Amino acid sequence: MSQRELAGVSVIIPVHNGATWLDDCLASVLRQEYSANTQCPALEVSVFLDSCTDASEAVVDRWSAVLRNAGCCVTVKTEHNDKPRGVGYAKNRAVEQSQGEFLCFLDADDIMLPTRIQQQYELASKHHDAIVGSRFFRQPADSTARYTRWANTLTPLQLETQIYMSHGPTVIMPTWFCHRSVFDRVGGFSEEGAGTPEDLIFFFHHLRLGGRVLRHDDELLIYRYHPHATTFSVSEETIWDLRIREIEERVLSSWDGFTIWNAGKQGRRFYRSLSKESQRKVIAFCDVDAKKVGSVYTYEESAERPKPRVPIVHFTKARPPLIICMKMELTGGKFEENLASLFLQEATDYHLFN
């Protein structure tokens, strides 16, 4: 497809057994609004049905007629395999069959707010090198409260510095909107199937290639929380290993030495997960626990002789740079107060890994 053939926005919807949610999802496409002074982009809905065994195909077929009657181009492809090929595979096929210059990603179980496409289109049109996300409403409203607050309150700088957190990408995948060149440059999503964090892999690759991350500060999506969500198929261990590799490559490789803030379980796990080369750069752990401060952590599982030994110092004695393995908002503000007292600069003096 040549560049001059591209026009408008393609809404990319991968589907596996999404019949329960698809009516709300596709109705939200139909409800998109544009202000009088905004040129309405041509709109395409590109759906890929990945080995569905429920009524998803019938729902999509019914909505395809409705959307076409409203002036949308609708592109649908269905595959029936012995088992679903996975979200990454379905997203790639939906993108490949689409025609839009811009891609608006939408999961089958989520709902776009009426101004989403207009708002993100205007921003992405000015930033062809960026993944543009948005704030979101969580449904039910009280689910994952800490995660929602974190994602919705990150500063523009933190969108590209707090990328090693356990939450995943700093803008959630169902809010992604980007120029097609972003997808082409990365080369698409991982197709390794169930249990693969294809969004985080894509996100990290995009940043390594010099891509940017932006967020529209309106809530433009209703992000549903339910036990059948794809995110639950990805293990915490898989995410951990991916984050470790990324922070080693992008941060630790350029440091001569560093301190790990947290001499407890999480900090020690971080240390043990590092390569030997990175472990040798650890100058100290730091903590506030009087029972730990002044002692030495011995890495007993190490095959090295003598076994690595790392001193534990009070946080006020810690020398930056630091990797902070503390969970936020769990100490009644005490940890945040301690960190602020050191007058350190995020992404220069420390990175968060929790």
Coordinates of C-alpha atoms in Angstrom, one line a residue:
M1 CA 0.0 0.0 0.0
S2 CA 1.5 3.3 -1.0
Q3 CA 1.5 6.3 1.3
R4 CA -0.8 8.3 -0.9
E5 CA -3.5 5.5 -0.6
L6 CA -3.7 6.0 3.1
A7 CA -6.4 8.2 4.6
G8 CA -8.3 8.7 7.8
V9 CA -8.4 6.5 10.9
S10 CA -8.7 2.8 11.3
V11 CA -10.2 1.5 14.5
I12 CA -8.3 -1.8 15.2
I13 CA -10.4 -4.3 17.1
P14 CA -9.0 -7.8 17.8
V15 CA -11.7 -10.3 18.9
H16 CA -11.7 -13.6 20.6
N17 CA -15.0 -14.6 22.2
G18 CA -16.1 -11.0 22.9
A19 CA -19.8 -11.4 22.3
T20 CA -20.6 -10.2 25.8
W21 CA -19.0 -6.9 25.2
L22 CA -19.1 -6.2 21.5
D23 CA -22.4 -4.4 21.4
D24 CA -21.2 -1.7 23.7
C25 CA -17.8 -1.5 22.0
L26 CA -19.1 -1.1 18.5
A27 CA -21.9 1.3 19.6
S28 CA -19.2 3.5 21.0
V29 CA -17.6 3.7 17.5
L30 CA -20.9 4.8 16.1
R31 CA -21.3 7.5 18.8
Q32 CA -18.0 9.4 17.8
E33 CA -18.5 13.1 17.6
Y34 CA -16.5 15.9 15.9
S35 CA -16.6 19.6 16.6
A36 CA -17.7 22.0 13.9
N37 CA -14.2 23.3 13.3
T38 CA -12.6 19.8 13.1
Q39 CA -12.2 18.1 9.8
C40 CA -13.8 14.7 10.3
P41 CA -11.3 12.0 9.2
A42 CA -12.6 9.1 7.1
L43 CA -13.3 6.3 9.5
E44 CA -12.7 2.5 9.1
V45 CA -13.5 -0.3 11.5
S46 CA -11.1 -3.2 11.1
V47 CA -12.1 -6.3 13.0
F48 CA -10.2 -9.6 13.2
L49 CA -12.0 -12.5 14.7
D50 CA -9.6 -15.0 16.1
S51 CA -11.1 -18.5 16.4
C52 CA -14.3 -17.4 18.2
T53 CA -16.6 -20.1 19.6
D54 CA -19.3 -17.7 20.9
A55 CA -21.6 -15.3 19.1
S56 CA -18.9 -12.8 18.2
E57 CA -19.2 -13.3 14.5
A58 CA -23.0 -12.7 14.5
V59 CA -22.6 -9.5 16.6
V60 CA -19.9 -8.2 14.3
D61 CA -21.9 -9.1 11.2
R62 CA -25.0 -7.2 12.6
W63 CA -22.9 -4.1 13.5
S64 CA -21.1 -4.1 10.2
A65 CA -24.3 -3.2 8.4
V66 CA -25.2 -0.5 10.9
L67 CA -21.7 1.1 10.7
R68 CA -21.7 1.0 6.9
N69 CA -25.1 2.7 6.8
A70 CA -23.6 5.4 9.0
G71 CA -20.7 6.0 6.5
C72 CA -18.0 3.9 8.1
C73 CA -15.8 1.5 6.0
V74 CA -15.9 -1.9 7.7
T75 CA -13.2 -4.6 7.1
V76 CA -13.7 -7.9 8.8
K77 CA -11.7 -11.1 8.6
T78 CA -12.4 -14.4 10.4
E79 CA -10.1 -17.3 11.1
H80 CA -11.0 -20.7 12.6
N81 CA -8.0 -22.5 14.0
D82 CA -7.7 -25.3 16.5
K83 CA -6.9 -22.7 19.1
P84 CA -6.8 -18.9 19.0
R85 CA -3.5 -17.4 17.7
G86 CA -3.4 -14.7 20.4
V87 CA -3.9 -11.0 20.8
G88 CA -0.7 -10.0 19.0
Y89 CA -1.5 -12.0 16.0
A90 CA -5.1 -10.7 15.8
K91 CA -3.9 -7.1 16.2
N92 CA -1.3 -7.5 13.4
R93 CA -3.9 -9.0 11.0
A94 CA -6.4 -6.2 11.8
V95 CA -3.7 -3.6 11.1
E96 CA -2.5 -5.3 7.9
Q97 CA -6.0 -5.4 6.4
S98 CA -6.8 -1.8 7.3
Q99 CA -6.3 1.3 5.2
G100 CA -6.1 4.2 7.7
E101 CA -3.1 6.5 8.0
F102 CA -3.8 6.6 11.7
L103 CA -4.5 3.6 14.0
C104 CA -6.9 3.7 16.9
F105 CA -6.6 0.6 19.0
L106 CA -9.7 -0.7 20.9
D107 CA -10.3 -3.9 22.8
A108 CA -13.6 -5.7 22.3
D109 CA -14.5 -5.3 26.0
D110 CA -13.8 -1.5 26.2
I111 CA -15.9 1.6 25.3
M112 CA -14.7 4.8 23.6
L113 CA -16.0 8.1 24.9
P114 CA -17.7 10.2 22.1
T115 CA -14.8 12.6 21.5
R116 CA -11.9 10.0 21.6
I117 CA -11.1 9.9 17.9
Q118 CA -11.3 13.6 17.4
Q119 CA -9.1 14.4 20.4
Q120 CA -6.4 11.9 19.8
Y121 CA -6.4 12.4 16.0
E122 CA -5.7 16.1 16.5
L123 CA -2.7 15.3 18.8
A124 CA -1.3 12.4 16.8
S125 CA -1.5 14.5 13.6
K126 CA 1.1 16.7 15.1
H127 CA 3.3 13.9 16.5
H128 CA 3.8 11.1 14.0
D129 CA 6.6 9.5 16.1
A130 CA 4.4 9.1 19.2
I131 CA 2.1 6.6 20.8
V132 CA -0.8 8.8 22.0
G133 CA -2.8 7.5 25.0
S134 CA -5.4 9.0 27.2
R135 CA -6.7 9.0 30.7
F136 CA -9.5 6.6 31.3
F137 CA -12.4 5.6 33.5
R138 CA -12.2 2.2 35.2
Q139 CA -15.3 0.0 35.3
P140 CA -16.1 -1.0 38.0
A141 CA -14.9 2.3 39.4
D142 CA -13.4 0.9 42.6
S143 CA -11.3 -1.8 40.8
T144 CA -7.5 -1.4 40.6
A145 CA -7.7 2.1 42.3
R146 CA -3.9 2.5 42.8
Y147 CA -3.1 1.5 39.2
T148 CA -5.8 3.8 37.8
R149 CA -4.5 6.7 39.9
W150 CA -0.9 6.1 38.8
A151 CA -1.7 5.9 35.1
N152 CA -4.0 8.9 35.1
T153 CA -1.7 11.2 37.1
L154 CA 1.7 10.6 35.5
T155 CA 3.4 13.8 34.3
P156 CA 4.5 14.1 30.7
L157 CA 8.1 13.3 31.8
Q158 CA 7.0 10.2 33.8
L159 CA 5.3 8.7 30.8
E160 CA 8.8 8.0 29.5
T161 CA 10.6 7.5 32.9
Q162 CA 8.3 5.2 34.9
I163 CA 8.3 2.6 32.2
Y164 CA 9.9 -0.1 34.4
M165 CA 6.9 -0.3 36.9
S166 CA 5.0 -3.5 37.2
H167 CA 1.8 -1.8 35.9
G168 CA 3.0 -2.1 32.2
P169 CA 3.0 0.6 29.6
T170 CA 2.5 4.1 31.0
V171 CA -0.4 4.6 28.6
I172 CA -2.8 1.6 28.5
M173 CA -3.0 -0.3 25.3
P174 CA -6.8 0.2 24.6
T175 CA -6.1 4.0 24.5
W176 CA -3.3 3.8 22.0
F177 CA -3.6 6.0 18.9
C178 CA -0.7 6.5 16.5
H179 CA 0.4 7.1 13.0
R180 CA 0.8 3.9 11.0
S181 CA 4.5 4.6 10.7
V182 CA 4.8 3.8 14.4
F183 CA 3.5 0.3 13.9
D184 CA 5.6 -0.2 10.7
R185 CA 8.8 1.0 12.4
V186 CA 8.4 -1.5 15.3
G187 CA 7.3 -4.2 13.0
G188 CA 4.1 -5.2 14.7
F189 CA 3.2 -7.1 17.8
S190 CA 4.7 -10.3 19.1
E191 CA 2.8 -13.3 17.9
E192 CA 4.0 -15.8 20.6
G193 CA 0.4 -16.3 21.8
A194 CA -1.2 -16.6 25.2
G195 CA 0.8 -15.4 28.1
T196 CA 2.9 -12.9 26.0
P197 CA 2.7 -9.2 27.0
E198 CA 2.6 -8.1 23.4
D199 CA 1.7 -4.5 24.3
L200 CA 4.7 -4.1 26.7
I201 CA 7.1 -5.7 24.2
F202 CA 5.9 -3.3 21.5
F203 CA 6.1 -0.3 23.9
F204 CA 9.7 -1.0 24.9
H205 CA 10.7 -1.5 21.3
H206 CA 9.0 1.7 20.3
L207 CA 11.0 3.6 23.0
R208 CA 14.3 2.0 22.0
L209 CA 13.8 3.2 18.5
G210 CA 13.4 6.8 19.7
G211 CA 9.6 6.9 19.7
R212 CA 7.7 9.2 22.1
V213 CA 4.8 8.7 24.5
L214 CA 2.1 11.3 24.9
R215 CA -1.2 11.3 26.8
H216 CA -4.4 13.2 26.1
D217 CA -5.5 14.4 29.5
D218 CA -9.2 13.9 29.0
E219 CA -10.8 10.5 30.0
L220 CA -11.5 9.0 26.6
L221 CA -12.1 5.4 27.3
I222 CA -14.0 3.2 29.7
Y223 CA -11.5 0.4 30.6
R224 CA -13.4 -2.6 31.9
Y225 CA -12.1 -4.9 34.6
H226 CA -13.3 -8.5 34.6
P227 CA -11.8 -11.9 35.3
H228 CA -11.8 -13.0 31.6
A229 CA -9.6 -10.1 30.5
T230 CA -6.5 -11.1 28.4
T231 CA -4.2 -9.4 30.8
F232 CA -4.7 -12.2 33.4
S233 CA -3.1 -14.7 31.0
V234 CA 0.3 -13.0 31.4
S235 CA 2.2 -14.1 34.5
E236 CA 3.9 -11.7 36.9
E237 CA 7.2 -13.6 36.3
T238 CA 7.1 -12.9 32.6
I239 CA 6.5 -9.2 33.1
W240 CA 9.3 -9.1 35.8
D241 CA 11.8 -10.8 33.5
L242 CA 11.0 -8.4 30.6
R243 CA 11.3 -5.3 32.9
I244 CA 14.7 -6.6 34.2
R245 CA 16.1 -7.0 30.7
E246 CA 14.9 -3.6 29.7
I247 CA 16.3 -1.7 32.7
E248 CA 19.6 -3.5 32.4
E249 CA 19.9 -2.5 28.7
R250 CA 18.6 1.1 28.9
V251 CA 19.8 2.2 32.4
L252 CA 22.2 -0.1 34.2
S253 CA 24.5 -0.6 31.2
S254 CA 25.5 3.0 31.4
W255 CA 26.1 3.1 35.2
D256 CA 29.4 2.3 36.9
G257 CA 27.6 1.6 40.2
F258 CA 24.3 2.0 42.0
T259 CA 22.3 1.5 45.1
I260 CA 19.1 -0.6 45.5
W261 CA 16.5 1.1 47.8
N262 CA 14.9 -1.7 49.7
A263 CA 16.9 -4.4 51.5
G264 CA 13.8 -6.5 51.9
K265 CA 12.2 -9.2 49.7
Q266 CA 11.6 -7.0 46.6
G267 CA 15.0 -5.4 46.6
R268 CA 16.8 -8.7 47.1
R269 CA 14.7 -10.3 44.3
F270 CA 15.7 -7.5 42.0
Y271 CA 19.4 -8.1 42.9
R272 CA 19.2 -11.8 42.3
S273 CA 17.4 -11.3 38.9
L274 CA 20.3 -9.2 37.5
S275 CA 23.1 -10.5 35.3
K276 CA 26.4 -11.0 37.1
E277 CA 27.8 -7.9 35.4
S278 CA 24.9 -5.8 36.8
Q279 CA 25.2 -7.4 40.3
R280 CA 28.8 -6.4 40.5
K281 CA 27.7 -2.7 40.1
V282 CA 25.5 -2.8 43.2
I283 CA 27.3 -0.7 45.8
A284 CA 24.8 -1.1 48.6
F285 CA 21.2 -1.7 49.6
C286 CA 19.6 1.1 51.6
D287 CA 16.7 0.9 54.0
V288 CA 15.1 2.5 57.1
D289 CA 14.7 -0.7 59.1
A290 CA 17.1 -0.6 62.0
K291 CA 17.3 -4.4 62.0
K292 CA 18.7 -4.3 58.5
V293 CA 20.8 -1.1 58.5
G294 CA 24.4 -1.8 59.3
S295 CA 24.3 -5.5 58.3
V296 CA 25.4 -7.2 55.1
Y297 CA 23.4 -9.1 52.6
T298 CA 25.1 -12.3 51.4
Y299 CA 23.9 -13.8 48.2
E300 CA 23.9 -17.4 49.4
E301 CA 22.5 -18.9 46.1
S302 CA 25.5 -17.5 44.1
A303 CA 28.0 -20.0 42.7
E304 CA 30.7 -17.5 43.1
R305 CA 33.4 -17.9 45.7
P306 CA 33.6 -15.9 47.8
K307 CA 29.8 -15.3 47.8
P308 CA 28.8 -11.7 46.9
R309 CA 28.3 -9.5 50.0
V310 CA 26.5 -6.2 49.8
P311 CA 26.3 -3.7 52.7
I312 CA 23.0 -2.3 53.9
V313 CA 23.1 1.4 54.8
H314 CA 20.5 3.9 56.0
F315 CA 18.7 5.7 53.1
T316 CA 20.3 9.0 54.1
K317 CA 23.7 7.6 53.4
A318 CA 22.8 6.2 50.0
R319 CA 24.8 7.4 47.0
P320 CA 22.9 7.9 43.8
P321 CA 22.1 6.6 41.3
L322 CA 19.5 4.4 42.8
I323 CA 17.0 1.8 41.7
I324 CA 14.0 2.1 44.0
C325 CA 12.1 -1.2 44.6
M326 CA 9.5 0.3 47.0
K327 CA 5.8 0.2 46.2
M328 CA 4.3 3.6 46.3
E329 CA 1.4 4.8 48.5
L330 CA 1.8 1.9 51.0
T331 CA 3.6 3.5 53.9
G332 CA 1.2 6.3 54.7
G333 CA 3.4 8.7 52.7
K334 CA 6.5 8.0 54.8
F335 CA 8.5 6.5 52.0
E336 CA 7.6 9.4 49.6
E337 CA 8.6 11.9 52.4
N338 CA 12.0 10.1 52.8
L339 CA 12.6 10.2 49.1
A340 CA 11.7 13.9 48.8
S341 CA 14.1 14.7 51.6
L342 CA 17.0 13.7 49.4
F343 CA 16.2 16.2 46.7
L344 CA 16.9 13.7 43.9
Q345 CA 15.9 14.0 40.3
E346 CA 13.9 11.1 38.8
A347 CA 15.5 9.5 35.7
T348 CA 18.9 11.2 36.6
D349 CA 19.4 10.1 40.2
Y350 CA 17.0 7.3 40.4
H351 CA 14.5 5.0 38.5
L352 CA 11.5 3.3 40.0
F353 CA 11.2 -0.5 39.7
N354 CA 8.2 -1.8 41.7

